[in-house]
Amino acid sequence: MGFQCCLGGTTLNALKFAAIPSSSSSSRLVFRSLSKTFFLYPHYSPQRPSFSLPIRAFSTSTVQATKATQNPTDEKVVKPQWKAAIDFKWIRDNKDVVAVNIRNRNSNANLELVLHLYDKMLTLQKEVERLRGERNVVANKMKGKLEPSERQKLIEQGKNLKEELLSLEEDLLKLTDDLQQEAQCIPNLTHPDVPIGGEDCATIRKMVGSPREFSFPVKDHQQLGKDLDLLDFDAASVVSGSKFYYLKNEAVMLEMALINWTLSQVMKSGFTPLTTPELVRSSVVEKCGFQPRGTNTQVYSIEGSDQCLIGTAEIPVGGIHMDSIISESLLPLKYVAFSHCFRTEAGAAGAATRGLYRVHQFSKAEMFIICRPDESEKYLEELIRIEEDMFSSLGLHYKILDMASGDLGAPAYRKYDIEAWMPGLERFGEISSASNCTDYQSRRLGIRYRPSEPSAGNTPKKGKSNLAPPQFVHTLNATACAVPRMLVCLLENYQQEDGSVIIPPPLRPFMGGLELITPKSR
């Protein structure tokens, strides 16, 4: 199911930022670290569309949280705690490509402002370097024997240069921060085969099976859940509010069976099972491409802290290797993570979202892959194959959709949704999605790998290491099993005329051999 909504390690120092101290000398030190960020990363190649443009809207919450720790009268520049490794030169050199992509994805990113700020930053940076050169010249002259009047003249000149330089460095810090935040609004690039347009423009890649024909009136999962004493929405609404639910009796066993069966199936493909934290730092949510705060956020934030409840295990799994360099021999890294998920479902209403279809809390098993850039498209196909094998074995009628550009979340380079037929709801409903995020997330999370062989023509200088420079990995994610929607599918598709529900054969060993859910005797 698509989710539209303290840094460790020492490998990516350029991505770690705290509030800038108010002292001007500290500001200079921060700037020297900052100035490298924009020029050290490999440029994108227009001929290699699988390398993404890793940028996304940055929440102001981090800045606000930082400001709260400072003296309210302090007007010094406040920096965010992290920065994506954005290649601004590539954006400028490929502005037409970026502009078309922004338009196709219905993004509100302001490319013209990004380019304007980048040009201003380059101009100001040159002026800073010029003043630094003049300051060094003055400092060298001071080392020689000088007449008192001449020395005093140089002292005054040095003092003026220092003050001017400090002012420009502070302006540059503010400018680079503005540039970074604007550029992080730009979405990932899009696979060339992705259909252009909104949700209605998605293309059907594959249709599997056909709808079951019923010889009796079909019930939806809410009615089945009530008749079989499996679901209780009324009590949950009193205890927790709308869009919460209790599972009861065999529904509890079915949830456990779905998760255990899913884990066992996915682990056959070499995935490492995980359970994850369900509270994470806001910065990790942002780095994965989700917006922790805002009018239509899907994220529950914890008041008085920098933590959020996760909407998908993709977020804590993505954070496992944050700020690290992975040996190429360890790739790919494949995880299947079980967690509870929490979503505000802002703006969700209507009959199409009733019952278990759209809820605030649910269990989910999520697949996550970290791989080399040249292999991410292959692993996207693997994720789809795993999903297909599982849904086919459960006897579901489903279709695979290649989602259109306007329906892609900012991190996704390409996304496939799987929608299954839900006879009680009389429509297809999304039960899974699989996304290739290329290096969008890894450039934010700071996840790189070191190739085992140096690149061609990369001859190390004398005394330098012959190790190949690290590169950003690609990340992929896919829903293996979102329990509530799977319950909708199973209850509605396997209902019988007498009101019972058949348990699909693959799940029976995980339910103690139970084959049928029958009405309870009154």
Coordinates of C-alpha atoms in Angstrom, one line a residue:
M1 CA 0.0 0.0 0.0
G2 CA 1.5 3.3 -1.0
F3 CA 2.3 5.8 1.7
Q4 CA 1.9 9.3 0.2
C5 CA 2.5 11.3 2.9
C6 CA 20.6 12.0 16.1
L7 CA 22.8 11.0 13.2
G8 CA 25.2 8.2 13.8
G9 CA 28.4 7.3 12.1
T10 CA 31.2 9.5 10.6
T11 CA 31.1 8.7 6.9
L12 CA 29.0 11.5 5.6
N13 CA 29.9 14.6 7.6
A14 CA 28.5 16.9 5.0
L15 CA 25.0 15.6 5.8
K16 CA 25.2 16.3 9.6
F17 CA 24.3 19.8 10.8
A18 CA 23.3 21.2 14.1
A19 CA 22.4 24.8 14.9
I20 CA 25.1 27.2 13.9
P21 CA 26.7 28.7 17.0
S22 CA 26.3 32.5 17.3
S23 CA 30.1 33.1 17.3
S24 CA 31.4 34.2 14.0
S25 CA 34.5 32.0 14.2
S26 CA 32.3 28.9 14.5
S27 CA 30.3 30.1 11.5
R28 CA 33.4 30.1 9.3
L29 CA 34.2 26.5 10.3
V30 CA 30.7 25.4 9.4
F31 CA 30.9 27.1 6.0
R32 CA 34.1 25.4 5.1
S33 CA 32.4 22.1 5.6
L34 CA 29.3 23.2 3.8
S35 CA 31.0 24.5 0.7
K36 CA 32.2 21.1 -0.2
T37 CA 28.7 19.6 -0.3
F38 CA 27.7 21.0 -3.6
F39 CA 30.7 19.9 -5.7
L40 CA 31.9 16.5 -4.4
Y41 CA 29.2 14.2 -5.6
P42 CA 29.2 12.5 -9.0
H43 CA 27.1 14.2 -11.7
Y44 CA 24.1 12.6 -13.1
S45 CA 24.1 11.4 -16.7
P46 CA 21.1 12.2 -18.9
Q47 CA 21.9 8.9 -20.7
R48 CA 21.4 7.0 -17.5
P49 CA 17.8 7.7 -16.4
S50 CA 18.0 5.0 -13.7
F51 CA 20.1 7.4 -11.7
S52 CA 17.6 9.6 -9.9
L53 CA 17.4 13.2 -8.9
P54 CA 17.2 12.8 -5.2
I55 CA 15.3 15.7 -3.8
R56 CA 12.1 16.3 -1.9
A57 CA 10.3 18.9 0.2
F58 CA 12.1 19.5 3.5
S59 CA 10.0 20.0 6.6
T60 CA 10.5 23.3 8.5
S61 CA 9.9 21.4 11.8
T62 CA 13.6 20.5 12.2
V63 CA 14.5 24.2 11.8
Q64 CA 11.8 25.2 14.2
A65 CA 12.9 22.7 16.8
T66 CA 16.4 24.0 16.5
K67 CA 15.3 27.6 16.9
A68 CA 13.5 26.7 20.1
T69 CA 16.8 25.8 21.7
Q70 CA 18.3 29.2 21.0
N71 CA 18.0 32.6 22.6
P72 CA 14.9 34.1 20.9
T73 CA 16.8 37.3 20.3
D74 CA 19.5 35.5 18.4
E75 CA 19.1 36.3 14.7
K76 CA 22.0 34.2 13.4
V77 CA 21.3 31.7 10.7
V78 CA 19.7 28.5 11.9
K79 CA 20.7 25.4 9.8
P80 CA 18.6 22.2 9.4
Q81 CA 20.1 19.1 10.9
W82 CA 20.6 17.3 7.6
K83 CA 21.0 17.9 3.9
A84 CA 20.4 15.7 0.9
A85 CA 23.5 15.3 -1.4
I86 CA 22.0 17.3 -4.3
D87 CA 24.0 17.8 -7.5
F88 CA 23.0 21.4 -8.3
K89 CA 25.3 21.6 -11.3
W90 CA 23.4 18.7 -12.9
I91 CA 20.1 20.4 -12.2
R92 CA 21.4 23.6 -13.9
D93 CA 22.9 21.7 -16.9
N94 CA 19.7 19.6 -17.4
K95 CA 17.1 22.3 -16.4
D96 CA 14.8 21.4 -19.3
V97 CA 14.7 17.7 -18.3
V98 CA 14.0 18.7 -14.7
A99 CA 11.3 21.2 -15.6
V100 CA 9.4 18.7 -17.7
N101 CA 9.7 16.1 -14.9
I102 CA 8.3 18.6 -12.3
R103 CA 5.4 19.4 -14.6
N104 CA 4.6 15.7 -15.3
R105 CA 4.6 14.9 -11.6
N106 CA 2.4 17.8 -10.7
S107 CA 5.1 19.0 -8.3
N108 CA 5.0 22.5 -6.8
A109 CA 8.8 22.7 -6.9
N110 CA 10.2 26.1 -8.0
L111 CA 13.0 25.3 -10.4
E112 CA 13.6 28.9 -11.5
L113 CA 14.1 29.9 -7.9
V114 CA 16.6 27.0 -7.4
L115 CA 18.6 28.0 -10.4
H116 CA 18.5 31.7 -9.3
L117 CA 19.8 30.8 -5.8
Y118 CA 22.4 28.5 -7.2
D119 CA 23.8 31.3 -9.4
K120 CA 23.8 33.7 -6.5
M121 CA 25.6 31.2 -4.4
L122 CA 28.3 30.7 -7.0
T123 CA 28.8 34.4 -7.3
L124 CA 29.0 34.9 -3.6
Q125 CA 31.3 32.0 -3.1
K126 CA 33.7 33.5 -5.6
E127 CA 33.7 36.8 -3.7
V128 CA 34.4 35.0 -0.4
E129 CA 37.3 33.2 -2.0
R130 CA 38.7 36.5 -3.3
L131 CA 38.5 38.1 0.1
R132 CA 40.2 35.1 1.7
G133 CA 43.0 35.5 -0.8
E134 CA 43.4 39.1 0.0
R135 CA 43.4 38.3 3.7
N136 CA 46.2 35.7 3.2
V137 CA 48.3 38.3 1.3
V138 CA 48.0 40.7 4.1
A139 CA 48.8 38.0 6.7
N140 CA 52.0 37.1 4.7
K141 CA 53.1 40.7 4.6
M142 CA 52.7 41.0 8.4
K143 CA 55.4 38.3 8.8
G144 CA 58.2 40.5 7.5
K145 CA 60.0 43.5 9.0
L146 CA 57.8 46.6 8.7
E147 CA 57.7 50.2 9.7
P148 CA 55.2 50.8 12.6
S149 CA 53.0 52.9 10.3
E150 CA 53.0 50.3 7.6
R151 CA 52.2 47.5 10.1
Q152 CA 49.3 49.5 11.5
K153 CA 48.0 50.0 8.0
L154 CA 48.1 46.3 7.4
I155 CA 46.4 45.6 10.7
E156 CA 43.6 47.9 9.8
Q157 CA 43.3 46.4 6.3
G158 CA 43.2 42.9 7.8
K159 CA 40.6 43.9 10.3
N160 CA 38.4 45.3 7.6
L161 CA 38.8 42.2 5.4
K162 CA 37.9 40.0 8.4
E163 CA 34.7 41.9 9.1
E164 CA 33.7 41.9 5.4
L165 CA 34.5 38.2 5.1
L166 CA 32.5 37.3 8.2
S167 CA 29.5 39.1 6.8
L168 CA 29.7 37.5 3.4
E169 CA 30.2 34.0 5.0
E170 CA 27.1 34.5 7.0
D171 CA 25.1 35.6 3.9
L172 CA 26.5 32.5 2.1
L173 CA 25.3 30.2 4.9
K174 CA 21.8 31.7 4.7
L175 CA 21.8 31.4 0.9
T176 CA 23.0 27.8 0.8
D177 CA 20.3 26.9 3.3
D178 CA 17.6 28.5 1.2
L179 CA 19.0 26.8 -1.9
Q180 CA 19.0 23.4 -0.2
Q181 CA 15.4 23.6 1.1
E182 CA 14.1 24.8 -2.3
A183 CA 16.0 22.1 -4.2
Q184 CA 14.7 19.4 -1.8
C185 CA 11.2 20.1 -3.2
I186 CA 12.2 18.7 -6.6
P187 CA 10.9 15.1 -7.0
N188 CA 12.9 12.1 -8.3
L189 CA 13.3 11.6 -12.0
T190 CA 10.8 9.3 -13.7
H191 CA 11.3 6.1 -15.7
P192 CA 10.9 6.9 -19.4
D193 CA 8.2 4.2 -19.7
V194 CA 6.0 5.6 -17.0
P195 CA 2.7 6.9 -18.4
I196 CA 2.3 10.6 -18.1
G197 CA -0.8 12.0 -16.3
G198 CA -2.9 11.5 -13.2
E199 CA -4.3 8.4 -11.5
D200 CA -6.6 7.6 -14.4
C201 CA -3.6 7.3 -16.8
A202 CA -2.1 4.3 -15.1
T203 CA -1.7 1.4 -17.5
I204 CA -2.6 -2.3 -16.8
R205 CA 0.6 -4.3 -17.0
K206 CA -1.1 -7.6 -16.2
M207 CA -4.5 -9.1 -15.3
V208 CA -4.6 -12.4 -13.3
G209 CA -7.7 -14.6 -12.8
S210 CA -11.3 -13.5 -13.0
P211 CA -14.0 -12.5 -10.5
R212 CA -15.6 -15.3 -8.6
E213 CA -19.3 -15.8 -9.6
F214 CA -21.6 -16.0 -6.6
S215 CA -25.0 -17.8 -6.6
F216 CA -26.1 -15.9 -3.5
P217 CA -26.2 -12.3 -2.3
V218 CA -22.7 -11.2 -1.5
K219 CA -21.9 -9.7 1.9
D220 CA -19.1 -7.2 2.4
H221 CA -16.4 -7.8 5.0
Q222 CA -18.1 -5.6 7.6
Q223 CA -21.2 -7.7 7.5
L224 CA -19.2 -10.9 7.5
G225 CA -17.1 -9.7 10.4
K226 CA -20.2 -8.9 12.4
D227 CA -22.0 -12.2 11.6
L228 CA -18.9 -14.3 12.3
D229 CA -17.9 -12.3 15.4
L230 CA -14.6 -11.3 13.8
L231 CA -14.6 -7.5 13.8
D232 CA -15.8 -4.8 16.2
F233 CA -15.8 -1.3 14.8
D234 CA -18.3 0.1 17.3
A235 CA -16.3 -0.6 20.4
A236 CA -13.1 0.6 18.8
S237 CA -14.8 3.9 17.8
V238 CA -15.7 4.5 21.4
V239 CA -12.3 3.5 22.8
S240 CA -10.1 5.1 20.1
G241 CA -12.2 6.9 17.5
S242 CA -13.2 6.3 14.0
K243 CA -11.1 4.1 11.6
F244 CA -10.0 1.8 14.4
Y245 CA -11.1 -1.8 14.9
Y246 CA -10.9 -4.8 17.1
L247 CA -10.1 -8.2 15.5
K248 CA -11.7 -11.2 17.4
N249 CA -11.6 -15.0 17.4
E250 CA -10.5 -16.5 14.0
A251 CA -9.7 -13.0 12.6
V252 CA -6.8 -12.8 15.1
M253 CA -5.5 -16.2 14.1
L254 CA -5.9 -15.2 10.4
E255 CA -3.8 -12.0 11.0
M256 CA -1.0 -14.1 12.6
A257 CA -1.3 -16.7 9.9
L258 CA -1.0 -14.1 7.1
I259 CA 2.1 -12.5 8.7
N260 CA 3.9 -15.8 9.5
W261 CA 3.0 -17.3 6.1
T262 CA 4.2 -14.1 4.3
L263 CA 7.5 -14.1 6.2
S264 CA 8.1 -17.7 5.4
Q265 CA 7.4 -17.1 1.7
V266 CA 9.6 -14.0 1.4
M267 CA 12.5 -15.5 3.3
K268 CA 12.7 -18.2 0.6
S269 CA 14.0 -15.4 -1.7
G270 CA 16.8 -14.5 0.7
F271 CA 15.2 -11.8 2.7
T272 CA 16.3 -11.2 6.3
P273 CA 13.3 -10.9 8.7
L274 CA 13.1 -7.9 11.0
T275 CA 10.8 -6.3 13.5
T276 CA 11.4 -2.6 13.7
P277 CA 11.0 0.4 16.1
E278 CA 7.6 2.0 15.5
L279 CA 8.8 5.4 16.7
V280 CA 11.5 7.1 14.7
R281 CA 13.0 10.5 14.5
S282 CA 11.4 13.1 12.3
S283 CA 14.5 13.5 10.3
V284 CA 14.5 9.9 9.3
V285 CA 10.9 10.2 8.1
E286 CA 11.9 13.2 6.0
K287 CA 15.0 11.5 4.6
C288 CA 12.8 8.7 3.4
G289 CA 10.7 11.2 1.5
F290 CA 7.7 11.6 3.8
Q291 CA 6.3 14.8 5.3
P292 CA 6.0 14.6 9.1
R293 CA 4.0 17.8 9.4
G294 CA 1.6 19.8 7.4
T295 CA -2.1 20.1 6.6
N296 CA -2.4 16.8 4.8
T297 CA 0.3 14.8 6.5
Q298 CA -0.2 11.1 6.9
V299 CA 2.2 11.0 9.8
Y300 CA 1.4 11.1 13.5
S301 CA 4.0 13.2 15.3
I302 CA 4.7 12.9 19.1
E303 CA 4.1 16.3 20.7
G304 CA 7.1 17.6 22.7
S305 CA 9.6 15.3 20.9
D306 CA 11.3 14.9 17.5
Q307 CA 9.7 11.4 17.1
C308 CA 6.9 10.2 14.8
L309 CA 4.9 7.0 14.6
I310 CA 5.8 5.1 11.4
G311 CA 3.4 4.8 8.5
T312 CA 5.5 1.9 7.0
A313 CA 8.4 -0.2 8.0
E314 CA 10.2 1.2 5.0
I315 CA 11.2 4.2 7.2
P316 CA 13.0 2.4 10.1
V317 CA 14.5 -0.2 7.7
G318 CA 15.9 2.6 5.5
G319 CA 17.5 4.1 8.6
I320 CA 19.4 0.9 9.6
H321 CA 22.3 1.7 7.3
M322 CA 22.1 5.5 7.5
D323 CA 25.4 7.3 7.1
S324 CA 27.4 4.2 6.2
I325 CA 29.5 2.8 3.4
I326 CA 28.6 -0.8 2.5
S327 CA 31.0 -3.2 0.9
E328 CA 29.9 -4.2 -2.6
S329 CA 30.3 -7.8 -1.7
L330 CA 27.4 -7.5 0.8
L331 CA 24.9 -6.2 -1.8
P332 CA 22.1 -6.7 -2.3
L333 CA 20.8 -6.3 1.2
K334 CA 17.2 -7.7 1.4
Y335 CA 14.9 -7.2 4.4
V336 CA 11.3 -8.2 5.2
A337 CA 10.1 -6.2 8.2
F338 CA 7.0 -6.7 10.3
S339 CA 5.6 -3.7 12.0
H340 CA 2.4 -1.9 13.0
C341 CA 1.8 1.1 10.9
F342 CA 0.0 4.4 11.8
R343 CA -1.5 6.9 9.3
T344 CA -3.7 9.9 9.8
E345 CA -5.5 9.2 6.5
A346 CA -6.1 12.9 6.2
G347 CA -8.8 13.7 3.7
A348 CA -9.9 10.1 3.4
A349 CA -13.7 9.7 3.5
G350 CA -16.6 8.0 1.7
A351 CA -17.9 4.6 1.1
A352 CA -14.8 3.5 -0.8
T353 CA -12.7 3.8 2.4
R354 CA -15.2 2.1 4.8
G355 CA -14.4 -0.8 7.1
L356 CA -10.9 -2.2 7.1
Y357 CA -10.0 -0.7 3.8
R358 CA -8.6 2.5 5.2
V359 CA -7.7 2.6 8.9
H360 CA -5.4 4.5 11.3
Q361 CA -3.5 1.4 12.6
F362 CA -2.6 -1.9 11.0
S363 CA -0.1 -4.7 10.7
K364 CA 2.1 -5.0 7.6
A365 CA 5.1 -6.9 6.3
E366 CA 7.3 -4.7 4.1
M367 CA 10.1 -5.8 1.7
F368 CA 13.1 -3.5 1.4
I369 CA 16.1 -3.9 -0.9
I370 CA 19.5 -2.0 -1.0
C371 CA 21.4 -2.7 -4.2
R372 CA 23.8 -1.4 -6.8
P373 CA 22.4 1.2 -9.2
D374 CA 22.7 -1.1 -12.2
E375 CA 20.5 -3.7 -10.5
S376 CA 17.6 -1.8 -9.1
E377 CA 15.3 -2.4 -12.1
K378 CA 16.0 -6.1 -11.9
Y379 CA 15.1 -6.2 -8.2
L380 CA 11.9 -4.3 -8.9
E381 CA 10.8 -7.2 -11.1
E382 CA 11.8 -9.6 -8.3
L383 CA 9.6 -7.8 -5.8
I384 CA 6.6 -7.9 -8.2
R385 CA 7.2 -11.6 -8.8
I386 CA 7.3 -12.4 -5.1
E387 CA 4.0 -10.5 -4.6
E388 CA 2.4 -12.2 -7.6
D389 CA 3.4 -15.7 -6.4
M390 CA 1.8 -15.0 -3.0
F391 CA -1.4 -13.4 -4.2
S392 CA -1.9 -16.1 -6.9
S393 CA -1.4 -18.9 -4.3
L394 CA -4.2 -17.3 -2.3
G395 CA -6.5 -17.5 -5.4
L396 CA -7.0 -13.7 -5.7
H397 CA -8.2 -12.0 -8.9
Y398 CA -5.9 -9.0 -9.3
K399 CA -4.3 -6.6 -11.8
I400 CA -0.9 -4.9 -11.8
L401 CA -0.8 -1.2 -12.7
D402 CA 2.1 0.8 -13.9
M403 CA 1.3 4.0 -12.1
A404 CA 1.3 7.3 -13.9
S405 CA 3.7 10.2 -13.3
G406 CA 1.2 12.3 -11.4
D407 CA 0.4 9.5 -9.0
L408 CA 4.0 8.8 -8.0
G409 CA 5.3 9.8 -4.6
A410 CA 8.3 12.1 -4.7
P411 CA 10.8 9.2 -4.0
A412 CA 9.6 6.8 -6.6
Y413 CA 11.3 6.5 -10.0
R414 CA 8.7 3.9 -11.0
K415 CA 5.9 2.3 -9.0
Y416 CA 3.6 -0.7 -9.6
D417 CA 0.4 -1.1 -7.7
I418 CA -1.4 -4.4 -7.3
E419 CA -5.2 -4.1 -7.0
A420 CA -7.3 -7.2 -6.0
W421 CA -11.0 -7.7 -6.6
M422 CA -13.1 -7.2 -3.5
P423 CA -16.6 -8.5 -4.3
G424 CA -18.3 -7.0 -1.2
L425 CA -17.0 -3.6 -2.1
E426 CA -17.7 -4.3 -5.8
R427 CA -14.4 -2.9 -7.0
F428 CA -10.7 -3.4 -7.2
G429 CA -8.7 -2.2 -4.2
E430 CA -5.0 -1.6 -3.8
I431 CA -3.4 -4.4 -1.7
S432 CA 0.3 -3.8 -2.5
S433 CA 2.7 -1.5 -4.3
A434 CA 6.4 -1.8 -5.3
S435 CA 8.6 1.1 -5.9
N436 CA 12.1 1.7 -7.2
C437 CA 13.4 4.9 -5.5
T438 CA 16.8 4.7 -7.2
D439 CA 19.2 6.9 -5.1
Y440 CA 16.6 9.4 -3.9
Q441 CA 16.5 8.0 -0.4
S442 CA 20.2 7.0 -0.2
R443 CA 21.4 10.5 -0.9
R444 CA 19.3 11.7 2.0
L445 CA 20.0 8.8 4.3
G446 CA 23.7 8.8 3.4
I447 CA 23.9 5.2 2.3
R448 CA 26.7 4.4 -0.1
Y449 CA 28.7 1.4 -1.2
R450 CA 32.3 1.0 -2.2
P451 CA 32.8 -0.8 -5.5
S452 CA 35.2 -3.7 -5.3
E453 CA 37.1 -2.5 -8.4
P454 CA 38.3 1.0 -9.1
S455 CA 36.5 2.6 -12.1
A456 CA 38.3 2.6 -15.4
G457 CA 40.9 5.4 -15.7
N458 CA 40.8 6.1 -12.0
T459 CA 44.6 6.0 -11.3
P460 CA 45.3 7.0 -7.7
K461 CA 47.8 9.7 -7.1
K462 CA 51.0 8.8 -5.3
G463 CA 50.4 8.2 -1.7
K464 CA 46.7 8.0 -2.2
S465 CA 44.4 5.0 -1.6
N466 CA 43.6 2.9 -4.7
L467 CA 40.1 2.2 -3.4
A468 CA 37.2 3.1 -5.7
P469 CA 35.2 6.1 -4.5
P470 CA 31.9 5.2 -2.8
Q471 CA 28.7 5.5 -4.7
F472 CA 25.1 5.9 -3.6
V473 CA 23.1 2.7 -3.5
H474 CA 19.6 2.3 -4.9
T475 CA 16.7 1.4 -2.6
L476 CA 13.4 -0.4 -3.3
N477 CA 10.4 -1.2 -1.3
A478 CA 7.2 -3.3 -1.7
T479 CA 4.3 -4.4 0.4
A480 CA 4.4 -8.1 1.1
C481 CA 1.2 -8.2 3.2
A482 CA -1.0 -5.3 4.5
V483 CA -3.2 -7.3 6.9
P484 CA -6.5 -5.3 6.9
R485 CA -6.8 -5.3 3.1
M486 CA -5.9 -8.9 2.8
L487 CA -8.6 -9.7 5.4
V488 CA -11.1 -7.8 3.1
C489 CA -10.0 -9.9 0.1
L490 CA -10.1 -13.2 1.9
L491 CA -13.4 -12.7 3.8
E492 CA -15.2 -11.4 0.7
N493 CA -13.8 -13.8 -1.9
Y494 CA -14.0 -16.9 0.2
Q495 CA -17.5 -16.4 1.7
Q496 CA -20.0 -19.3 1.4
E497 CA -23.8 -19.3 1.1
D498 CA -24.2 -20.5 4.7
G499 CA -22.3 -17.5 6.0
S500 CA -19.0 -19.3 6.6
V501 CA -15.6 -18.4 5.1
I502 CA -13.1 -20.9 3.7
I503 CA -9.5 -20.5 4.8
P504 CA -7.2 -20.6 1.7
P505 CA -5.0 -23.8 1.8
P506 CA -1.6 -22.0 2.1
L507 CA -2.8 -20.4 5.4
R508 CA -4.2 -23.5 7.0
P509 CA -0.9 -24.8 8.5
F510 CA -0.5 -21.4 10.2
M511 CA -4.0 -21.7 11.7
G512 CA -3.6 -25.1 13.3
G513 CA -5.2 -26.8 10.4
L514 CA -8.4 -24.7 10.5
E515 CA -10.2 -24.9 7.2
L516 CA -13.4 -23.0 7.8
I517 CA -14.7 -20.0 9.8
T518 CA -18.3 -20.8 10.8
P519 CA -21.0 -18.7 12.4
K520 CA -21.0 -18.8 16.2
S521 CA -23.9 -20.6 17.9
R522 CA -26.1 -18.0 19.7

